[in-house]
XYZ file of C-alpha atoms in Angstrom:
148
model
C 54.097 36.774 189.447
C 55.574 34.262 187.711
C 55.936 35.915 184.383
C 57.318 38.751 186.365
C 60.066 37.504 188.084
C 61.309 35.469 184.447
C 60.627 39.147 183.083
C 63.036 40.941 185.646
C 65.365 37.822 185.425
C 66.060 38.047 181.479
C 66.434 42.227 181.858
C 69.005 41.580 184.455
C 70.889 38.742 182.602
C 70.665 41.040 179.318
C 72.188 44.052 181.238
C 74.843 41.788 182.714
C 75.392 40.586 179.302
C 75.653 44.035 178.304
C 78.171 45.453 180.577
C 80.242 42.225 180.299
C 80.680 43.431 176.856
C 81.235 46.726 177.166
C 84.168 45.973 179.692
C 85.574 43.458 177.474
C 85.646 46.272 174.707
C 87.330 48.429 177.288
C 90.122 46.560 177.996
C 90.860 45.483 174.661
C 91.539 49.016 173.489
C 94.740 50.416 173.256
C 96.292 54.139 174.229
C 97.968 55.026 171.579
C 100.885 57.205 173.093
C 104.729 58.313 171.037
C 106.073 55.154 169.419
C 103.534 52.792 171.213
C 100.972 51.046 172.531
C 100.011 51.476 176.090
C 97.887 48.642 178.000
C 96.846 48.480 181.302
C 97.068 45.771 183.728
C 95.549 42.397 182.747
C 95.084 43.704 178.832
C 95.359 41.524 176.195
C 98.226 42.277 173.650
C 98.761 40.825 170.182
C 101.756 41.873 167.670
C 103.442 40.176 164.696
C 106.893 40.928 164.223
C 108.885 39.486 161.341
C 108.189 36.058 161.421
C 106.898 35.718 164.763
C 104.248 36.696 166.402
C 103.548 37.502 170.369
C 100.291 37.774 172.695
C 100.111 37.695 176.652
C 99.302 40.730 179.378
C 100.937 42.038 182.276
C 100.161 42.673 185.980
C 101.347 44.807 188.392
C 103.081 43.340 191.305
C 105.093 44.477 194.009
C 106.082 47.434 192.359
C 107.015 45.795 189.193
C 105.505 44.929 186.075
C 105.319 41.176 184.962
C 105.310 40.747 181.998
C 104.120 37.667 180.645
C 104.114 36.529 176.743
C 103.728 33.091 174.184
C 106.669 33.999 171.646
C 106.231 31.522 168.681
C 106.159 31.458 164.721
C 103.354 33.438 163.062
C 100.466 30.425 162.734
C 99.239 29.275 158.958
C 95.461 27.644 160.237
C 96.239 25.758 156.734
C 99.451 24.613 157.789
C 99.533 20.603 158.457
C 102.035 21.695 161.546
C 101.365 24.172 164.145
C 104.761 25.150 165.942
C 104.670 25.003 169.785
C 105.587 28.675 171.329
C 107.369 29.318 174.397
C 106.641 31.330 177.161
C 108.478 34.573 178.050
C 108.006 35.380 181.700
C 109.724 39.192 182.427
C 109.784 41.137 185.768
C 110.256 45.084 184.602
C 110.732 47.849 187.268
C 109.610 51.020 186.103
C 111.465 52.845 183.433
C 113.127 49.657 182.608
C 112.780 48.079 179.217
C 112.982 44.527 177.660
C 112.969 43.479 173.883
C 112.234 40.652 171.579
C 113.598 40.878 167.957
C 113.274 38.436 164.852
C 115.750 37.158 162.453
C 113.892 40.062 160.240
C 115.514 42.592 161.418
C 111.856 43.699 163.173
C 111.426 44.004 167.426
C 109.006 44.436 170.030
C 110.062 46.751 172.954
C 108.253 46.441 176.348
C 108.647 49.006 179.436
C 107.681 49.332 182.395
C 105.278 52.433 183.435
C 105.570 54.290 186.462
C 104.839 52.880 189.475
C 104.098 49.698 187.285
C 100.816 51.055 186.487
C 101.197 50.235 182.698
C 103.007 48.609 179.961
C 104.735 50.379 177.138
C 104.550 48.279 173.971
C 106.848 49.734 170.594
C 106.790 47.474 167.456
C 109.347 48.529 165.277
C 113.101 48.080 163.270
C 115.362 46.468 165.571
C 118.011 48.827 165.443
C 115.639 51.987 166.333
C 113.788 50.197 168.980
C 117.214 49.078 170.378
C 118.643 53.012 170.106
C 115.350 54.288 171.767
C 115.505 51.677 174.869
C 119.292 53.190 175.255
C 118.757 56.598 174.882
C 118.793 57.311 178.443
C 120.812 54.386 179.773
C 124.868 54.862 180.591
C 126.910 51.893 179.212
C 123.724 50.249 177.103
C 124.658 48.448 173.775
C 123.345 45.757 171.793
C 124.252 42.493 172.545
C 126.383 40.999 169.357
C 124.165 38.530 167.085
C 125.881 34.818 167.318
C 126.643 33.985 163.497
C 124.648 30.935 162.037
């Protein structure tokens, strides 16, 4: 009986194991869908852009989707230094779109989905990405870079 019950106990920690896996193969897949990534809620996401780089999720709340992201340099694991990111913390109603762009001249655009059910994600030039976010938006423009 013994050997039994360690036999059904391994089988049901290897199918656990298992399925674990599978789901956590699942959600890190991507939709690819025109211009972009789409992600679901709780999703991990991961771009470079320029010289930075970005990774976080969202989750749908309230009827919005939040939007949360660590924005820092792209990391050299050789580098002596590691630079300290920040975290981006958006709230998106659907349809509505946010952006990140680099000194490069490269962006990330994030909207919302409908009904906040999922996350648009566009990596891309900074001046297309900001033309497609104000394609259908009255009185949009690009806020004016502050000279260094």
């Amino acid at each position: 009986m013994c050997r039994n019950l360690r036999s059904a106990i391994g089988v049901a920690t290897l199918a656990a194991v298992l399925s674990l896996g599978a789901s956590f193969a699942l959600a890190q897949q991507t939709v690819p869908i025109g211009g972009g990534d789409r992600y679901l809620p709780v999703q991990s996401l991961t771009y470079d852009f320029g010289s930075k780089s970005a990774n976080g999720y969202f989750v749908q709340e309230a009827g919005l989707c939040h939007v949360v992201l660590l924005v820092g340099d792209r990391v050299d694991v050789d580098a002596a230094f590691l630079p300290t990111p920040v975290r981006v913390r958006l709230a998106l109603e659907p349809g509505q779109t946010a952006g990140l762009d680099s000194e490069e001249g490269q962006s990330l655009n994030f909207a919302c989905g409908q009904k906040a059910g999922s996350l648009l994600v566009s990596r891309g030039a900074t001046e297309e990405l900001v033309a497609a976010a104000c394609a259908n938006r009255a009185g949009c423009r690009r806020l004016a870079r502050t000279p260094q």
